[in-house]
mmCIF file of C-alpha atoms in Angstrom:
data_model
loop_
_atom_site.group_PDB
_atom_site.id
_atom_site.type_symbol
_atom_site.label_atom_id
_atom_site.label_comp_id
_atom_site.label_asym_id
_atom_site.label_seq_id
_atom_site.Cartn_x
_atom_site.Cartn_y
_atom_site.Cartn_z
ATOM 1 C CA MET A 109 -107.418 67.425 56.082
ATOM 2 C CA HIS A 110 -105.674 70.769 55.671
ATOM 3 C CA VAL A 111 -101.917 70.243 56.025
ATOM 4 C CA LEU A 112 -99.428 73.044 56.634
ATOM 5 C CA PHE A 113 -95.821 72.537 55.556
ATOM 6 C CA ILE A 114 -93.221 74.673 57.307
ATOM 7 C CA ILE A 115 -90.522 74.525 54.720
ATOM 8 C CA ASP A 116 -87.824 76.319 52.767
ATOM 9 C CA PRO A 117 -88.893 78.662 49.932
ATOM 10 C CA LEU A 118 -90.719 76.549 47.341
ATOM 11 C CA PRO A 119 -88.798 77.948 44.330
ATOM 12 C CA LEU A 120 -85.584 76.620 45.870
ATOM 13 C CA LEU A 121 -86.817 73.024 46.072
ATOM 14 C CA LYS A 122 -85.752 70.483 43.454
ATOM 15 C CA ALA A 123 -89.240 69.107 43.089
ATOM 16 C CA TYR A 124 -88.254 66.114 40.952
ATOM 17 C CA LYS A 125 -86.319 64.582 43.838
ATOM 18 C CA ASP A 126 -87.443 66.454 46.947
ATOM 19 C CA SER A 127 -88.976 64.271 49.663
ATOM 20 C CA SER A 128 -91.198 67.093 50.956
ATOM 21 C CA VAL A 129 -92.681 67.558 47.484
ATOM 22 C CA ALA A 130 -93.243 63.804 47.297
ATOM 23 C CA MET A 131 -95.118 64.053 50.603
ATOM 24 C CA MET A 132 -97.261 66.879 49.214
ATOM 25 C CA ARG A 133 -98.114 64.911 46.076
ATOM 26 C CA ALA A 134 -99.082 61.841 48.091
ATOM 27 C CA LEU A 135 -101.314 63.890 50.389
ATOM 28 C CA VAL A 136 -103.059 65.614 47.477
ATOM 29 C CA ALA A 137 -103.614 62.213 45.826
ATOM 30 C CA ARG A 138 -105.463 61.180 48.993
ATOM 31 C CA GLY A 139 -107.709 64.261 48.921
ATOM 32 C CA HIS A 140 -105.944 66.557 51.380
ATOM 33 C CA THR A 141 -105.324 70.293 50.903
ATOM 34 C CA LEU A 142 -102.058 72.160 51.397
ATOM 35 C CA SER A 143 -100.636 75.414 52.684
ATOM 36 C CA PHE A 144 -97.058 76.431 53.289
ATOM 37 C CA ALA A 145 -95.204 78.833 55.554
ATOM 38 C CA LEU A 146 -91.572 79.716 56.024
ATOM 39 C CA GLN A 147 -89.848 79.510 59.359
ATOM 40 C CA GLU A 148 -89.927 83.290 59.668
ATOM 41 C CA ASP A 149 -93.708 83.253 59.203
ATOM 42 C CA LEU A 150 -94.231 81.726 62.655
ATOM 43 C CA PHE A 151 -95.252 84.158 65.381
ATOM 44 C CA ILE A 152 -97.049 84.407 68.724
ATOM 45 C CA ASP A 153 -99.656 87.100 69.264
ATOM 46 C CA ALA A 154 -101.560 87.377 72.568
ATOM 47 C CA GLY A 155 -100.282 83.934 73.461
ATOM 48 C CA VAL A 156 -101.623 82.240 70.314
ATOM 49 C CA VAL A 157 -99.110 80.565 67.991
ATOM 50 C CA GLN A 158 -99.876 81.454 64.376
ATOM 51 C CA ALA A 159 -98.314 81.407 60.936
ATOM 52 C CA ARG A 160 -98.565 83.667 57.930
ATOM 53 C CA SER A 161 -99.558 80.794 55.644
ATOM 54 C CA THR A 162 -100.331 80.543 51.934
ATOM 55 C CA PRO A 163 -102.776 77.994 50.456
ATOM 56 C CA ILE A 164 -101.416 76.191 47.387
ATOM 57 C CA GLU A 165 -102.353 73.517 44.900
ATOM 58 C CA LEU A 166 -100.079 71.295 42.849
ATOM 59 C CA VAL A 167 -100.129 71.716 39.077
ATOM 60 C CA GLN A 168 -101.120 68.475 37.408
ATOM 61 C CA GLY A 169 -98.635 67.290 34.804
ATOM 62 C CA ALA A 170 -96.108 69.994 35.677
ATOM 63 C CA ASP A 171 -92.442 69.570 34.819
ATOM 64 C CA LEU A 172 -90.923 68.866 38.232
ATOM 65 C CA HIS A 173 -87.545 70.053 36.949
ATOM 66 C CA GLY A 174 -89.010 73.542 36.636
ATOM 67 C CA HIS A 175 -90.559 75.988 39.092
ATOM 68 C CA ALA A 176 -94.206 75.905 37.977
ATOM 69 C CA TRP A 177 -95.214 72.749 39.845
ATOM 70 C CA TRP A 178 -97.363 74.665 42.351
ATOM 71 C CA ARG A 179 -99.508 77.782 42.489
ATOM 72 C CA GLU A 180 -101.106 79.891 45.184
ATOM 73 C CA THR A 181 -104.862 79.552 45.475
ATOM 74 C CA ALA A 182 -105.423 82.497 47.831
ATOM 75 C CA ALA A 183 -103.529 85.301 49.494
ATOM 76 C CA ALA A 184 -101.418 84.587 52.553
ATOM 77 C CA ARG A 185 -103.206 85.105 55.844
ATOM 78 C CA ASP A 186 -102.522 84.706 59.558
ATOM 79 C CA VAL A 187 -103.886 81.396 60.860
ATOM 80 C CA PRO A 188 -103.605 79.853 64.353
ATOM 81 C CA LEU A 189 -101.683 76.597 64.002
ATOM 82 C CA SER A 190 -104.402 74.747 65.885
ATOM 83 C CA GLU A 191 -106.733 75.259 62.906
ATOM 84 C CA PHE A 192 -104.730 72.944 60.641
ATOM 85 C CA GLY A 193 -105.345 69.214 60.559
ATOM 86 C CA ALA A 194 -101.598 68.580 60.654
ATOM 87 C CA ILE A 195 -98.380 70.588 60.542
ATOM 88 C CA ILE A 196 -95.300 69.108 58.888
ATOM 89 C CA MET A 197 -92.007 70.639 60.033
ATOM 90 C CA ARG A 198 -89.687 70.212 57.048
ATOM 91 C CA LYS A 199 -87.336 73.177 57.377
ATOM 92 C CA ASP A 200 -83.858 72.012 56.452
ATOM 93 C CA PRO A 201 -80.897 72.664 58.753
ATOM 94 C CA PRO A 202 -78.902 74.610 59.870
ATOM 95 C CA PHE A 203 -80.111 73.769 63.344
ATOM 96 C CA ASP A 204 -79.380 77.232 64.697
ATOM 97 C CA MET A 205 -81.040 79.253 67.440
ATOM 98 C CA GLU A 206 -83.794 80.387 65.062
ATOM 99 C CA TYR A 207 -84.597 76.733 64.482
ATOM 100 C CA VAL A 208 -84.649 76.146 68.237
ATOM 101 C CA TYR A 209 -87.032 79.084 68.716
ATOM 102 C CA SER A 210 -89.273 77.583 66.024
ATOM 103 C CA THR A 211 -89.431 74.280 67.892
ATOM 104 C CA HIS A 212 -90.424 76.161 71.037
ATOM 105 C CA MET A 213 -93.228 77.946 69.205
ATOM 106 C CA LEU A 214 -94.399 74.679 67.669
ATOM 107 C CA GLU A 215 -94.338 73.037 71.087
ATOM 108 C CA TYR A 216 -96.502 75.844 72.465
ATOM 109 C CA ALA A 217 -98.827 75.353 69.485
ATOM 110 C CA GLN A 218 -99.135 71.673 70.364
ATOM 111 C CA ALA A 219 -100.281 72.664 73.843
ATOM 112 C CA GLN A 220 -102.970 74.740 72.087
ATOM 113 C CA GLY A 221 -104.183 71.728 70.107
ATOM 114 C CA ALA A 222 -101.952 71.752 67.016
ATOM 115 C CA LYS A 223 -100.725 68.417 65.655
ATOM 116 C CA VAL A 224 -97.071 68.801 64.684
ATOM 117 C CA PHE A 225 -94.902 66.187 62.961
ATOM 118 C CA ASN A 226 -92.228 65.531 63.797
ATOM 119 C CA ASP A 227 -92.993 66.439 67.404
ATOM 120 C CA ALA A 228 -91.354 69.781 68.159
ATOM 121 C CA ALA A 229 -89.717 68.848 71.463
ATOM 122 C CA ALA A 230 -88.548 65.531 70.025
ATOM 123 C CA ILE A 231 -86.844 67.282 67.116
ATOM 124 C CA ARG A 232 -85.119 69.644 69.512
ATOM 125 C CA ASN A 233 -84.081 66.860 71.882
ATOM 126 C CA HIS A 234 -82.612 64.550 69.236
ATOM 127 C CA PRO A 235 -79.532 66.249 67.773
ATOM 128 C CA GLU A 236 -78.856 64.089 64.773
ATOM 129 C CA LYS A 237 -75.295 63.065 65.511
ATOM 130 C CA LEU A 238 -75.463 63.001 69.298
ATOM 131 C CA ALA A 239 -78.650 60.921 69.246
ATOM 132 C CA ILE A 240 -76.703 57.769 68.395
ATOM 133 C CA THR A 241 -75.222 57.792 71.908
ATOM 134 C CA GLU A 242 -78.625 56.599 73.180
ATOM 135 C CA PHE A 243 -78.031 53.466 71.110
ATOM 136 C CA ALA A 244 -74.359 52.995 71.954
ATOM 137 C CA ASP A 245 -74.585 49.221 71.542
ATOM 138 C CA LEU A 246 -75.665 49.755 67.913
ATOM 139 C CA ALA A 247 -72.943 52.292 67.116
ATOM 140 C CA ALA A 248 -69.227 52.032 66.424
ATOM 141 C CA PRO A 249 -66.929 53.284 69.211
ATOM 142 C CA THR A 250 -67.730 56.984 69.545
ATOM 143 C CA LEU A 251 -66.278 59.917 71.462
ATOM 144 C CA VAL A 252 -67.943 63.321 71.899
ATOM 145 C CA THR A 253 -65.685 66.032 73.312
ATOM 146 C CA ARG A 254 -63.919 69.321 72.697
ATOM 147 C CA ASP A 255 -60.770 68.065 74.430
ATOM 148 C CA MET A 256 -58.112 67.544 71.758
ATOM 149 C CA GLY A 257 -56.073 65.356 74.092
ATOM 150 C CA ARG A 258 -58.970 62.909 74.421
ATOM 151 C CA ILE A 259 -59.472 62.869 70.668
ATOM 152 C CA LYS A 260 -55.783 62.167 70.082
ATOM 153 C CA ALA A 261 -55.926 59.304 72.584
ATOM 154 C CA PHE A 262 -59.026 57.931 70.811
ATOM 155 C CA HIS A 263 -57.177 58.188 67.507
ATOM 156 C CA ALA A 264 -54.119 56.451 68.934
ATOM 157 C CA LEU A 265 -56.331 53.600 70.187
ATOM 158 C CA HIS A 266 -58.331 53.030 66.997
ATOM 159 C CA ARG A 267 -55.727 54.366 64.499
ATOM 160 C CA ASP A 268 -58.335 55.113 61.823
ATOM 161 C CA VAL A 269 -61.168 57.452 62.819
ATOM 162 C CA ILE A 270 -63.711 59.860 61.429
ATOM 163 C CA VAL A 271 -64.070 63.294 63.028
ATOM 164 C CA LYS A 272 -66.943 65.655 62.295
ATOM 165 C CA PRO A 273 -68.746 68.710 63.644
ATOM 166 C CA LEU A 274 -72.013 68.124 65.459
ATOM 167 C CA ASP A 275 -73.923 70.634 63.329
ATOM 168 C CA GLY A 276 -72.743 69.695 59.850
ATOM 169 C CA MET A 277 -74.918 68.359 57.026
ATOM 170 C CA GLY A 278 -74.373 66.854 53.600
ATOM 171 C CA GLY A 279 -70.950 65.553 54.608
ATOM 172 C CA SER A 280 -69.489 68.993 55.334
ATOM 173 C CA GLY A 281 -66.584 69.144 57.752
ATOM 174 C CA ILE A 282 -65.980 65.364 57.868
ATOM 175 C CA PHE A 283 -62.359 64.187 57.999
ATOM 176 C CA ARG A 284 -60.839 60.717 58.037
ATOM 177 C CA LEU A 285 -57.756 60.517 60.252
ATOM 178 C CA GLN A 286 -55.652 57.492 59.402
ATOM 179 C CA ALA A 287 -52.811 56.216 61.542
ATOM 180 C CA THR A 288 -50.151 58.473 60.020
ATOM 181 C CA GLU A 289 -52.227 61.615 59.413
ATOM 182 C CA PRO A 290 -49.639 64.423 59.165
ATOM 183 C CA ASN A 291 -52.251 67.176 59.647
ATOM 184 C CA LEU A 292 -53.812 65.702 62.790
ATOM 185 C CA ASN A 293 -53.181 68.730 64.977
ATOM 186 C CA ALA A 294 -54.299 71.253 62.375
ATOM 187 C CA ILE A 295 -57.530 69.358 61.625
ATOM 188 C CA LEU A 296 -58.444 69.048 65.297
ATOM 189 C CA GLU A 297 -57.560 72.658 66.016
ATOM 190 C CA THR A 298 -59.812 73.742 63.138
ATOM 191 C CA LEU A 299 -62.771 71.478 63.936
ATOM 192 C CA THR A 300 -62.724 72.211 67.684
ATOM 193 C CA ASP A 301 -61.843 75.887 67.232
ATOM 194 C CA ASN A 302 -58.829 75.251 69.467
ATOM 195 C CA GLY A 303 -60.890 73.423 72.054
ATOM 196 C CA ALA A 304 -63.912 75.744 72.074
ATOM 197 C CA ARG A 305 -66.272 73.567 69.998
ATOM 198 C CA THR A 306 -67.463 70.030 70.741
ATOM 199 C CA ILE A 307 -67.079 67.483 67.936
ATOM 200 C CA MET A 308 -67.580 63.754 67.402
ATOM 201 C CA ALA A 309 -64.987 61.084 66.686
ATOM 202 C CA GLN A 310 -65.911 57.585 65.531
ATOM 203 C CA ARG A 311 -63.887 54.537 64.647
ATOM 204 C CA TYR A 312 -63.696 54.325 60.852
ATOM 205 C CA ILE A 313 -66.069 51.730 59.408
ATOM 206 C CA PRO A 314 -64.494 50.214 56.266
ATOM 207 C CA GLU A 315 -67.881 49.047 54.968
ATOM 208 C CA ILE A 316 -68.456 52.648 53.859
ATOM 209 C CA VAL A 317 -67.205 51.521 50.430
ATOM 210 C CA GLN A 318 -70.453 49.506 50.180
ATOM 211 C CA GLY A 319 -72.490 52.575 51.013
ATOM 212 C CA ASP A 320 -73.785 54.789 53.807
ATOM 213 C CA LYS A 321 -77.330 53.409 54.000
ATOM 214 C CA ARG A 322 -80.350 55.584 54.677
ATOM 215 C CA ILE A 323 -83.058 53.535 56.409
ATOM 216 C CA LEU A 324 -86.397 55.315 56.664
ATOM 217 C CA LEU A 325 -88.658 54.735 59.664
ATOM 218 C CA ILE A 326 -92.248 55.885 59.105
ATOM 219 C CA GLY A 327 -94.838 55.598 61.842
ATOM 220 C CA GLY A 328 -92.621 53.230 63.796
ATOM 221 C CA GLU A 329 -92.084 50.865 60.850
ATOM 222 C CA ALA A 330 -89.061 50.496 58.592
ATOM 223 C CA VAL A 331 -89.432 51.050 54.857
ATOM 224 C CA PRO A 332 -88.332 47.671 53.411
ATOM 225 C CA TYR A 333 -85.607 49.242 51.267
ATOM 226 C CA SER A 334 -82.640 51.425 52.135
ATOM 227 C CA LEU A 335 -80.746 53.803 49.893
ATOM 228 C CA ALA A 336 -77.033 53.032 49.963
ATOM 229 C CA ARG A 337 -75.123 56.247 49.261
ATOM 230 C CA ILE A 338 -71.923 54.888 47.714
ATOM 231 C CA PRO A 339 -68.887 57.219 47.792
ATOM 232 C CA LEU A 340 -67.006 58.314 44.731
ATOM 233 C CA ALA A 341 -63.695 56.541 44.217
ATOM 234 C CA GLY A 342 -61.160 57.940 46.689
ATOM 235 C CA GLU A 343 -63.872 59.667 48.752
ATOM 236 C CA THR A 344 -64.709 58.832 52.382
ATOM 237 C CA ARG A 345 -68.170 60.424 52.424
ATOM 238 C CA GLY A 346 -71.183 58.725 50.887
ATOM 239 C CA ASN A 347 -73.517 61.733 51.143
ATOM 240 C CA LEU A 348 -75.363 62.498 47.923
ATOM 241 C CA ALA A 349 -74.405 66.148 48.400
ATOM 242 C CA ALA A 350 -70.766 65.039 48.358
ATOM 243 C CA GLY A 351 -71.151 63.164 45.077
ATOM 244 C CA GLY A 352 -72.269 59.809 46.414
ATOM 245 C CA ARG A 353 -74.327 57.502 44.181
ATOM 246 C CA GLY A 354 -77.643 56.289 45.588
ATOM 247 C CA VAL A 355 -78.515 52.607 45.129
ATOM 248 C CA ALA A 356 -81.725 51.225 46.646
ATOM 249 C CA GLN A 357 -81.526 47.748 48.136
ATOM 250 C CA PRO A 358 -83.608 45.517 50.419
ATOM 251 C CA LEU A 359 -82.940 45.828 54.136
ATOM 252 C CA THR A 360 -80.503 43.270 55.488
ATOM 253 C CA GLU A 361 -81.207 41.190 58.562
ATOM 254 C CA ARG A 362 -78.932 43.512 60.552
ATOM 255 C CA ASP A 363 -80.782 46.559 59.204
ATOM 256 C CA ARG A 364 -84.054 45.053 60.448
ATOM 257 C CA GLU A 365 -82.542 44.301 63.845
ATOM 258 C CA ILE A 366 -81.446 47.931 64.199
ATOM 259 C CA ALA A 367 -84.834 49.242 63.068
ATOM 260 C CA ALA A 368 -86.648 46.939 65.488
ATOM 261 C CA VAL A 369 -84.755 48.511 68.392
ATOM 262 C CA VAL A 370 -84.838 52.143 67.319
ATOM 263 C CA ALA A 371 -88.180 52.573 65.521
ATOM 264 C CA PRO A 372 -90.686 51.963 68.332
ATOM 265 C CA ARG A 373 -88.707 54.023 70.828
ATOM 266 C CA LEU A 374 -88.568 57.075 68.565
ATOM 267 C CA ALA A 375 -92.128 56.696 67.297
ATOM 268 C CA ALA A 376 -93.374 56.785 70.890
ATOM 269 C CA ARG A 377 -91.818 60.256 71.186
ATOM 270 C CA GLY A 378 -93.774 61.638 68.236
ATOM 271 C CA LEU A 379 -91.065 61.183 65.597
ATOM 272 C CA LEU A 380 -93.221 60.153 62.652
ATOM 273 C CA VAL A 381 -90.397 60.136 60.087
ATOM 274 C CA VAL A 382 -86.808 59.226 60.957
ATOM 275 C CA GLY A 383 -83.816 58.607 58.716
ATOM 276 C CA LEU A 384 -81.238 56.249 60.182
ATOM 277 C CA ASP A 385 -77.773 56.351 58.664
ATOM 278 C CA VAL A 386 -76.161 52.923 58.852
ATOM 279 C CA ILE A 387 -72.702 51.875 57.711
ATOM 280 C CA GLY A 388 -72.037 48.158 57.860
ATOM 281 C CA ASP A 389 -73.531 46.983 61.150
ATOM 282 C CA TYR A 390 -73.519 50.378 62.868
ATOM 283 C CA VAL A 391 -75.845 53.356 63.235
ATOM 284 C CA THR A 392 -73.954 56.585 62.545
ATOM 285 C CA GLU A 393 -76.735 59.227 62.648
ATOM 286 C CA VAL A 394 -80.403 59.575 63.577
ATOM 287 C CA ASN A 395 -81.951 62.181 61.263
ATOM 288 C CA VAL A 396 -85.186 63.754 62.508
ATOM 289 C CA THR A 397 -85.354 67.257 60.985
ATOM 290 C CA SER A 398 -86.139 66.557 57.313
ATOM 291 C CA PRO A 399 -85.122 63.007 56.326
ATOM 292 C CA THR A 400 -84.822 62.486 52.582
ATOM 293 C CA CYS A 401 -84.412 59.694 49.976
ATOM 294 C CA PHE A 402 -88.164 59.100 49.470
ATOM 295 C CA VAL A 403 -87.987 59.637 45.723
ATOM 296 C CA GLU A 404 -84.809 57.654 45.054
ATOM 297 C CA ILE A 405 -86.142 54.589 46.870
ATOM 298 C CA ALA A 406 -89.558 54.843 45.196
ATOM 299 C CA GLU A 407 -88.118 55.235 41.693
ATOM 300 C CA GLN A 408 -85.735 52.313 42.022
ATOM 301 C CA THR A 409 -87.995 49.838 43.843
ATOM 302 C CA GLY A 410 -91.589 50.851 43.177
ATOM 303 C CA PHE A 411 -92.299 51.071 46.913
ATOM 304 C CA ASP A 412 -94.508 54.115 47.524
ATOM 305 C CA VAL A 413 -92.583 55.767 50.375
ATOM 306 C CA ALA A 414 -94.563 59.019 50.240
ATOM 307 C CA GLY A 415 -97.818 57.063 50.201
ATOM 308 C CA ALA A 416 -96.727 55.203 53.328
ATOM 309 C CA PHE A 417 -95.986 58.567 54.928
ATOM 310 C CA ALA A 418 -99.420 59.948 54.004
ATOM 311 C CA GLN A 419 -101.162 56.957 55.549
ATOM 312 C CA ALA A 420 -99.036 57.194 58.705
ATOM 313 C CA LEU A 421 -99.839 60.915 58.989
ATOM 314 C CA GLU A 422 -103.558 60.230 58.688
ATOM 315 C CA ARG A 423 -103.350 57.704 61.493
ATOM 316 C CA ALA A 424 -101.282 59.988 63.705
ATOM 317 C CA ALA A 425 -103.411 63.100 63.143
ATOM 318 C CA THR A 426 -106.769 61.511 63.923
#
């Protein structure tokens, strides 16, 4: 099977820990071939969705801490997306209008016979923070609004809350507002742009000190281990990008209960790979653009996450 990755520039990837690279390696190990394209390489000509794509191969034994882990095997050429056996959308956020346009083009390509994972419309229709509201009974008390008065009332009720932008990633823009937060007004004015931008507020979950767990769902099944991103001392955010330490651990009974509810529903919508963020007993995000933590879980537990992905892709693409 010829697999196209729509991805960020390959030289920018940290191949030794990048989940997309782990996917590539697992696919090559199973005999598949690879090409890549950037988001800006997508185009529509005479109604046909195409990509300026470049065939590549992975360099055996390459130092994954360097940049010579792949090489081009032919010049880039324009290829209709329907000619690939599978297309993997792994462009990282920001989820801006260019990203939205890409999902539209990929959706049109699907109508022309292309097999896109994750499903283009499903990616677009599952904003990663807002998506938890579909599973409100699995989430901590949550408010989504641009109305600062409502947020202040929510804060007064729960007295310890997290506020965050809807389009942030890696822990950016997240604030903890405790009962006596002296900068409450300034923080809310900044995050909401004085009431012009919608944000999310959630009751603070004290179990964050035990880690913000990433639970991977692949092909409608939960990987049996999560990666608990444990915050630095004095830090509220567990994100690895914010200095959190990743510790793999078996799923708890509650983790399995959450996965049993969420996984089949999202898989039925064409979401082959999903990353649930869980703190304590609560889902806090549903990541569908480019979920990570494949390598960390595999290295610490021996469970072949990327191999499980490759097998799930083969099943889904046939």
